[in-house]
Every structure is written in C-alpha cells, then in structure tokens.
Coordinates of C-alpha atoms in Angstrom, one line a residue:
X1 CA 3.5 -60.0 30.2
X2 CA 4.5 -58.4 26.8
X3 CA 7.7 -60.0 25.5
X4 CA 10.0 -57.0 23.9
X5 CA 12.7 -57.2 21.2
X6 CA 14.5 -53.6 21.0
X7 CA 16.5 -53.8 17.6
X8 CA 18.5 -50.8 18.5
X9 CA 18.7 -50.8 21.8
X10 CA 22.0 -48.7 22.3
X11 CA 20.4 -45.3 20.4
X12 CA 18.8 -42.8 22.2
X13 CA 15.4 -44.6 21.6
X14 CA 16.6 -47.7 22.3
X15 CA 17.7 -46.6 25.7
X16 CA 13.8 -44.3 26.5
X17 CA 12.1 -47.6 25.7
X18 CA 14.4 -49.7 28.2
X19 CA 13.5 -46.8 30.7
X20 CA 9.4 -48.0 29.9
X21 CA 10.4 -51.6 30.3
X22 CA 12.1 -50.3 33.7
X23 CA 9.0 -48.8 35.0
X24 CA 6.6 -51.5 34.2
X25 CA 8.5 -54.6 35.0
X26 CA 5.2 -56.9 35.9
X27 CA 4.2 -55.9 32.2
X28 CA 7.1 -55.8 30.3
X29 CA 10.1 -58.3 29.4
X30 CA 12.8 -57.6 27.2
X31 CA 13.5 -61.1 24.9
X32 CA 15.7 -59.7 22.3
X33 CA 18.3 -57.0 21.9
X34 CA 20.2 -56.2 18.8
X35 CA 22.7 -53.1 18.3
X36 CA 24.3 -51.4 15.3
X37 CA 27.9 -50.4 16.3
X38 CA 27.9 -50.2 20.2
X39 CA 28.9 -53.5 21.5
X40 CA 30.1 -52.2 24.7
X41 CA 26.7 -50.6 25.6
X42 CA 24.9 -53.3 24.2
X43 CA 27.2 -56.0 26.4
X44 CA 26.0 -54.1 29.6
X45 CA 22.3 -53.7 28.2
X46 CA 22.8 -57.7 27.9
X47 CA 24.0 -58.2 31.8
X48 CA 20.9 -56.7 32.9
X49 CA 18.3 -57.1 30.9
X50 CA 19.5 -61.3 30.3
X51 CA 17.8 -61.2 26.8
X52 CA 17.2 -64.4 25.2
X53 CA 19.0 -63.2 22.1
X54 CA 21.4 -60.6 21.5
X55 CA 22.9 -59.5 18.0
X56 CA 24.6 -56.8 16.2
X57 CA 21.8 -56.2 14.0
X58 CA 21.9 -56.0 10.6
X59 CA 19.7 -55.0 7.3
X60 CA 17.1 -57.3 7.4
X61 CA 16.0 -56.9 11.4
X62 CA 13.1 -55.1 11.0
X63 CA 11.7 -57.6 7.4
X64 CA 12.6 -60.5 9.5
X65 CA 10.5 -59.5 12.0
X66 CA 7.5 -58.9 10.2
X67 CA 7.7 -62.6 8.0
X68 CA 7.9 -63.9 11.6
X69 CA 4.7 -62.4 12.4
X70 CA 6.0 -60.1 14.8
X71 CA 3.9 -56.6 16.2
X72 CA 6.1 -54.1 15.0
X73 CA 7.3 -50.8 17.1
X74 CA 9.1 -48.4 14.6
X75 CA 10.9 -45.7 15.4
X76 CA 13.5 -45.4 12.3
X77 CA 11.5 -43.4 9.8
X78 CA 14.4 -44.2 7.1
X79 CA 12.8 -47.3 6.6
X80 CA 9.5 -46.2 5.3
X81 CA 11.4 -43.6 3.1
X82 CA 13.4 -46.3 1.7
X83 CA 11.2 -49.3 1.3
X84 CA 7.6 -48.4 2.5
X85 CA 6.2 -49.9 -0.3
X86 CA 7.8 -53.3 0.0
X87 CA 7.3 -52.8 4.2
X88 CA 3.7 -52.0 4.4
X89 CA 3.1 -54.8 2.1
X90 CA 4.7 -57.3 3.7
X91 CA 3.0 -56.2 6.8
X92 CA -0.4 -56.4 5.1
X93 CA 0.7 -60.0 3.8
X94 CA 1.6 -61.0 7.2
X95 CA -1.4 -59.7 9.1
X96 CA 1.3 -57.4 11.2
X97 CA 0.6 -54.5 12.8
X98 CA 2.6 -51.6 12.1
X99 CA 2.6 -49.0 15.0
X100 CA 5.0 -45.8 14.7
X101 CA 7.3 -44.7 17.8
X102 CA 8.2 -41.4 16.3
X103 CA 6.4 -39.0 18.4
X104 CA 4.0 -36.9 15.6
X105 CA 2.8 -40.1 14.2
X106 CA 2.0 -41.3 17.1
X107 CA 0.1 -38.9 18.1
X108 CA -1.8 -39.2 14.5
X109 CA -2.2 -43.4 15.6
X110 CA -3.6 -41.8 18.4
X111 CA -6.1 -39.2 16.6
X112 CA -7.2 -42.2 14.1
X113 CA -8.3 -44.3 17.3
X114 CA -11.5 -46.0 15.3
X115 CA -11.6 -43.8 12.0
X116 CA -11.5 -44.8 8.7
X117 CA -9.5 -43.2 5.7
X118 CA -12.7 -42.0 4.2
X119 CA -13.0 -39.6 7.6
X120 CA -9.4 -38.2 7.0
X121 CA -9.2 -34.7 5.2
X122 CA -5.8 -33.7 6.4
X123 CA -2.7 -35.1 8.8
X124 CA -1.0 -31.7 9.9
X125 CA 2.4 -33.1 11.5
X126 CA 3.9 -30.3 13.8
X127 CA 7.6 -29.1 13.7
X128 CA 9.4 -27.4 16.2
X129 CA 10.8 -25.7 14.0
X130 CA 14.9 -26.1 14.8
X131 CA 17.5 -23.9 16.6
X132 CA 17.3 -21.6 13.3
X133 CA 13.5 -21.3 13.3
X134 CA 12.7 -17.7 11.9
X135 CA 15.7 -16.7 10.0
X136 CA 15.9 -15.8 6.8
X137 CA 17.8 -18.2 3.7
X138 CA 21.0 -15.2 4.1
X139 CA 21.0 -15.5 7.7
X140 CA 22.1 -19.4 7.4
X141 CA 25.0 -19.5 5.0
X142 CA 27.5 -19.4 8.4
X143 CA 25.8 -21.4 10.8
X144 CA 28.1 -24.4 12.2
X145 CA 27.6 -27.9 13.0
X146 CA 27.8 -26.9 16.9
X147 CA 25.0 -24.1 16.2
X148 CA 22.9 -27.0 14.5
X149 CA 23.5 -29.2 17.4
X150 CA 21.5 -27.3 19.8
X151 CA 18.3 -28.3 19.7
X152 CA 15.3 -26.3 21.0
X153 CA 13.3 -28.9 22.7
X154 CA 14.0 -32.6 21.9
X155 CA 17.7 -34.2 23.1
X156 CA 18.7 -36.5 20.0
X157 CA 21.6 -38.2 17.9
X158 CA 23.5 -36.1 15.5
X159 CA 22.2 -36.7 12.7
X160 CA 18.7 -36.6 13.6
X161 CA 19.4 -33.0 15.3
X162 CA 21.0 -31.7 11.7
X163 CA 17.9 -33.2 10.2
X164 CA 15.6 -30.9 12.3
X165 CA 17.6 -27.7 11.8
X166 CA 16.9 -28.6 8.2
X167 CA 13.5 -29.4 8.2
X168 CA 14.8 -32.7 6.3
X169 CA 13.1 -34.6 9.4
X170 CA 10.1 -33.2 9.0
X171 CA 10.1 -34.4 5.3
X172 CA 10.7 -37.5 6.0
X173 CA 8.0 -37.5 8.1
X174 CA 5.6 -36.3 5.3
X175 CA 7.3 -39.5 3.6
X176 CA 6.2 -41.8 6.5
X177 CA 3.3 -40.5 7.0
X178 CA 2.0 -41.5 3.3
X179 CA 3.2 -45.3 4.4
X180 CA 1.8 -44.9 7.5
X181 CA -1.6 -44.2 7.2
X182 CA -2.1 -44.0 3.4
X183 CA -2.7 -40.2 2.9
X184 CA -1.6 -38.8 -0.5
X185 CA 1.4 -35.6 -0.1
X186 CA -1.5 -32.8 -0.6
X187 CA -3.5 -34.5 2.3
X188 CA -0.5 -34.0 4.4
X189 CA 0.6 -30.6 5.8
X190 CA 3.7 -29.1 8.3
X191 CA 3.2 -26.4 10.7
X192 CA 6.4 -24.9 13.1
X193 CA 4.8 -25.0 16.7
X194 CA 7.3 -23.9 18.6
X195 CA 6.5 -25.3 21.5
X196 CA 6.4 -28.7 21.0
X197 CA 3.6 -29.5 22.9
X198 CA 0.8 -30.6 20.4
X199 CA 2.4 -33.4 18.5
X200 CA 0.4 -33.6 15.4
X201 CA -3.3 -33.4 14.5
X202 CA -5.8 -34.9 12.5
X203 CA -8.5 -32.6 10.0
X204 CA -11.7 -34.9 9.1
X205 CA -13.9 -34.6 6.8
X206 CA -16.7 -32.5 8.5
X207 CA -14.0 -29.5 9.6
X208 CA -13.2 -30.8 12.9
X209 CA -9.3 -31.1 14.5
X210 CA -8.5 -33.6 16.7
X211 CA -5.0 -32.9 18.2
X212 CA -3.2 -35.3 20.7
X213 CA -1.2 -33.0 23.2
X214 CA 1.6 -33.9 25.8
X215 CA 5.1 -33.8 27.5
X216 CA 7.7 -33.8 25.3
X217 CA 9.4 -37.0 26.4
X218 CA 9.9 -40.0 24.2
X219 CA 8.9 -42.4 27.1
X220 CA 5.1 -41.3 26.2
X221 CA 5.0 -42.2 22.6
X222 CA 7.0 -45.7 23.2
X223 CA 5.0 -47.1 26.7
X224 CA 1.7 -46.2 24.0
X225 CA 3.5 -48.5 21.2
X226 CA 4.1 -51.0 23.8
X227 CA 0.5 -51.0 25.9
X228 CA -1.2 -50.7 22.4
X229 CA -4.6 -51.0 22.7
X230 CA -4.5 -50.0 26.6
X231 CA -3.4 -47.7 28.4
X232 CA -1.0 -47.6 31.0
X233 CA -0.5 -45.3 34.2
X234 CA 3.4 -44.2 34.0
X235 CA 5.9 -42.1 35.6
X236 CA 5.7 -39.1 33.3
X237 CA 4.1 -36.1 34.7
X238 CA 0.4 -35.0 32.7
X239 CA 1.0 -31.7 30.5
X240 CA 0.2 -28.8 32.4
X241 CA -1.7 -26.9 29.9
X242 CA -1.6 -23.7 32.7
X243 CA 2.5 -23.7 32.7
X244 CA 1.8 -24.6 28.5
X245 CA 0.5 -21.0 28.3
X246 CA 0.4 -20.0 24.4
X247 CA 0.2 -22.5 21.4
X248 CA 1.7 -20.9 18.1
X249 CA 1.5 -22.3 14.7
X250 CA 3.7 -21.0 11.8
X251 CA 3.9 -21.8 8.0
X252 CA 7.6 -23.4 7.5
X253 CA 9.8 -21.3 5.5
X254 CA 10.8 -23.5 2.6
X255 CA 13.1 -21.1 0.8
X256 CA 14.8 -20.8 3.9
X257 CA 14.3 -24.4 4.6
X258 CA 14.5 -26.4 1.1
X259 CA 14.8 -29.7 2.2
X260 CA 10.8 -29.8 2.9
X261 CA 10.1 -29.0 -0.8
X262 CA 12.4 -31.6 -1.8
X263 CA 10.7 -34.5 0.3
X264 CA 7.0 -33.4 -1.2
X265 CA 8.7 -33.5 -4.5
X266 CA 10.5 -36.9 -3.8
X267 CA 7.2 -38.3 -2.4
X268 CA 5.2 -37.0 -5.6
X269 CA 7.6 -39.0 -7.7
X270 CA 7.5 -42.0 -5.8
X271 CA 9.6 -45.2 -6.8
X272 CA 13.6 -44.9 -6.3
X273 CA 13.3 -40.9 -5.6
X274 CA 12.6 -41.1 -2.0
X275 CA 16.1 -43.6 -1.4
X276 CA 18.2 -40.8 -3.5
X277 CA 16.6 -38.2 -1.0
X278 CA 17.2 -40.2 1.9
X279 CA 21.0 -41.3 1.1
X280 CA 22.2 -38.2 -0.5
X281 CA 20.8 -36.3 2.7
X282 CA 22.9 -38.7 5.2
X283 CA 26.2 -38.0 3.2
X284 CA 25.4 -34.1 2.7
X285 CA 24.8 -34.5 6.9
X286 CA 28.1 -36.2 6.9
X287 CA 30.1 -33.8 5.4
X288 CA 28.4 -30.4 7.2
X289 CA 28.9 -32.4 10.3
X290 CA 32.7 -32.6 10.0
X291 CA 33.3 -29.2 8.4
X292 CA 33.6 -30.0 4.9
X293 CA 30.7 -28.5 3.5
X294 CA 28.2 -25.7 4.8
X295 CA 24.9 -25.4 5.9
X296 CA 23.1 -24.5 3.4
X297 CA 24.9 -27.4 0.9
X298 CA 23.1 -29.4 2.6
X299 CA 20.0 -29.2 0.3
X300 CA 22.0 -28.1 -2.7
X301 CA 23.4 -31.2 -2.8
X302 CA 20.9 -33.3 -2.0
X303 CA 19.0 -31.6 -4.7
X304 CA 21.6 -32.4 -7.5
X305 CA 21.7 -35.5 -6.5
X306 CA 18.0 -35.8 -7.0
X307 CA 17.8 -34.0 -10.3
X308 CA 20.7 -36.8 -11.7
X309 CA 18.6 -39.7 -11.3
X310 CA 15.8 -41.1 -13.6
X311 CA 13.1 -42.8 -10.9
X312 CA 12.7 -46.5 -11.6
X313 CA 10.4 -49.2 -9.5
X314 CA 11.7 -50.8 -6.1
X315 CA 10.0 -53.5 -5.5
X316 CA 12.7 -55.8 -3.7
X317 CA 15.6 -54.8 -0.9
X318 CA 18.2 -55.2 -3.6
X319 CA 16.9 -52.7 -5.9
X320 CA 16.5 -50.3 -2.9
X321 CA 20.7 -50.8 -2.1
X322 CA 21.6 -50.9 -5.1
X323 CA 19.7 -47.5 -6.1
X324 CA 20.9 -46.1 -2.2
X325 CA 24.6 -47.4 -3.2
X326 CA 24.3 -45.2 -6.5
X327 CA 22.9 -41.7 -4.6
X328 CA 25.4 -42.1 -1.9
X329 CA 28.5 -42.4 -5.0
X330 CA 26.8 -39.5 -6.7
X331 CA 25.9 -37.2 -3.2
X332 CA 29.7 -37.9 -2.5
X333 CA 30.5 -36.3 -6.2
X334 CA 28.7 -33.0 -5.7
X335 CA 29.5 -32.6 -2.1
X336 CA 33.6 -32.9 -3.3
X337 CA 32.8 -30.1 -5.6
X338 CA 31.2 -28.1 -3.2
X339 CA 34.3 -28.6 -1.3
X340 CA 36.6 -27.6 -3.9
X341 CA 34.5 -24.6 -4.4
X342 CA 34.5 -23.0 -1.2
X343 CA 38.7 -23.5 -1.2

C-alpha cells in the first residue's frame, strides 16, 4: 500500500490522480490533501477520501515535502521554471526522487528507463500545437479568449489552455525539461504533432529514437508516477495504433508563436530570467483572459517585461518572490499601456 499526499487535489490533476487512487484501492491510500482556493471541493474530497491531513496549501508544500524525505509526483511545471535550481538541489541533498506528472516528460522518464546522460543526444518534447495551429502571426491579432479556450485534444484549466494556444506551455516545458533531466536548451527541441498521441521522444547518441506512445488521458502518466518502478494493469483502454492512422510532425512557427523563442532565450540566460518569464506570462494571461488586452500582447508584454530586467542569482525562495513580485508590478505596467493603446 502506497501512501498518497495530493497537494492540489481540487485542480483538474488533482482530481485524474484521485480517479487512479479510485481504481487501485488495494494499492493506493490517499494520507494527505491540500488545496489552493477550493475549500468546498476540497471539504467533500476530505469526506471521502478521510485523509490524515488536510490543508489549504501554501508556498512551501512542495520544499516541505522534499526536506521531509518525501517521493515527489510533480505536475506544476511553474515550479521548476521558478526555482529548479534550488528544487533539484534540494532533492539531490535529500536523496528524493523527483518524478514528473506532466504528460511529455513523462514519457521522456519513460524513454530514459536505465540510460545515462552520456546516451542522450536530444529530448524532442511534442506539441499539439493549440486550437490556432497553422495560422499565420496576422491571422491571430482577433482571436478571443473563448477561441483560445477550445482546446484541440487535452481538457485543462484556463490558464493552462491559453498557455497552449501560445506555445508558452511548451516553453515551459523546454524550462523543465533542463531541470528535469539535465539537458542543456540546444539538446532540447519542440515539434507540433497534431495528434497528440506520441508524447515525447528521446535521440541517443548512436541516431536512434525512442518514443513512448499512448492515450491521451492524464490517468496514464499519473498511475506511472504513482506505480514507479512497476507497472500497473489499469482501466485505460491500450492506443490503437490502427484507429491512430497517420503521425505528423511540424516545426512550431515561432514568429507566429513568440512565446517559445522567449522561453529558449529565458532558459539561455538562466538566474532570475526564467521567474520574469513565468510571472509576467500569468498577468499577460490575466488580462487577455478578461478582455483587456489581445492575443497577441500576450508575448509583447511578456517580452518587455523581460527586456526590463538585469538577471541576478536565485539561490533562496525569497529572492525568487521577491524577483516574481517585481515582474508581476512591471508585466502589470506594460499590459495598462497596451490597454490604453488599443482605446
């Protein structure tokens, strides 16, 4: 019996990975649950799971967890982008393991099975590609929050959804993937596969690709992080690869799609860049999801932001917030006067 604390547990991954503990009850117990804002759903979550603990989680959750020695299952990639440096080591200090939930590095956990760095010539992360996948820069200018929404493939929050149609998420990933599994930004490379149903892959050394392929449900990726290293059977039907038909793979469009560019470049710079991306991102996401700003602002500011800040060392939680506090104040300048502009 695995004992499971879901810090989160009222997202949408929260709720896939209490649908795992569901269906493996005689393997799985839930211990712990701790929620950011929804304390009705977590009150519920509490009367039927009877957790040991339950909490409205704050900053430190995941930190905490790792001085205590705890096996951690991550699924928020902000982390890493944020603090992976000071979250990686900590891990390393602590003997933890670190094993990713998001459903392209997983699949490159998967692909590593038993290889060494020294065997790794490329991690190709895979990208659906967004509701907007194929048009041009022009074509984007009017595109609306509700356009954004709808999602090709993958049924997520908000802001996660936004993040896809701007191939921010993706860039992120790049970001987490460097934490991850230590691969430098030119050993790490995006293709748009539209059909979402080879996860990522992994180029070695010698030429060869080892892909890991599936149903595009996030049950698969989190019963993996919890049966790590076995495998479990599970309720999830096995990819048909005759209904799967034809795989496609597609450069991203980065003129189109500018937030990818400015990930590589935030990852390049390392130290404090990578909070200013992720924070001035989130209030740019803010704004274009009520209506304040458009679509393609999105990057512009995000990009100003960047371009205002000198990148300094972050080697403790308090310089990350403070340096996160800072983007957001200066994120919120430029998107007012995008506002004001488009009046």
């Amino acid at each position: 019996m695995k004992r499971i604390a879901i810090l989160g547990s009222t997202g949408s991954i929260g709720r896939s990975a209490l649908a795992v503990v569901d269906a493996h009850p005689d393997r799985l117990q839930v211990v712990g649950l701790a929620a950011g804002e929804n304390a009705e759903r977590l009150a519920d979550q509490v009367v039927r799971y009877r957790p040991r603990i339950a909490a409205m989680s704050t900053g430190e959750a995941v930190v905490a967890a790792i001085k205590h020695h705890k096996t951690i299952a991550l699924a928020n990639k902000e982390i890493l982008v944020m603090a992976g440096g000071i979250v990686t080591e900590a891990a390393r200090r602590s003997g933890v393991t670190i094993l990713p939930v998001d459903s392209e590095h997983n699949a490159i956990h998967q692909c590593l099975h038993g290889r060494t760095v020294g065997e790794i010539r490329k991690l190709i992360l895979t990208a659906s590609g967004g509701p907007f996948r194929g048009r041009s820069a022009s074509d984007l200018t009017g595109v609306s929050a509700q356009d954004a929404l709808r999602h090709p493939t993958w049924r997520m929050g908000r802001k996660i959804t936004i993040d896809s149609a701007t191939l921010m998420n993706k860039g992120l990933e790049v970001i987490e993937a460097h934490w991850l599994f230590g691969a430098r930004g030119d050993q790490i490379e995006v293709l748009i596969h539209p059909q979402s149903v080879v996860h990522s892959m992994v180029e070695l050394t010698d030429g060869s690709i080892i892909a890991q392929l599936g149903v595009t449900d996030m049950r698969l990726p989190i019963q993996y992080a919890f049966s790590y290293p076995e495998r479990w059977g599970g309720p999830l039907p096995a990819l048909d690869l005759i209904q799967a038909r034809r795989l496609e793979f597609h450069e991203p469009d980065v003129e189109a799609f500018p937030c990818l560019g400015l990930a590589y470049r935030a990852l390049e710079a390392e130290r404090s860049l990578p909070v200013v991306l992720n924070a001035a991102n989130e209030i740019a996401v803010e704004r274009f999801l009520v209506g304040l700003v458009g679509f393609t602002a999105i990057p512009r500011i995000v990009e100003d932001t960047m371009r205002a800040h000198r990148p300094a060392p972050v080697a403790t939680l308090a310089e990350v917030r403070s340096v996160d506090r800072w983007a957001r104040e200066q994120a919120n300048e430029y998107a007012h006067r995008v506002e004001l502009e488009s009046l």
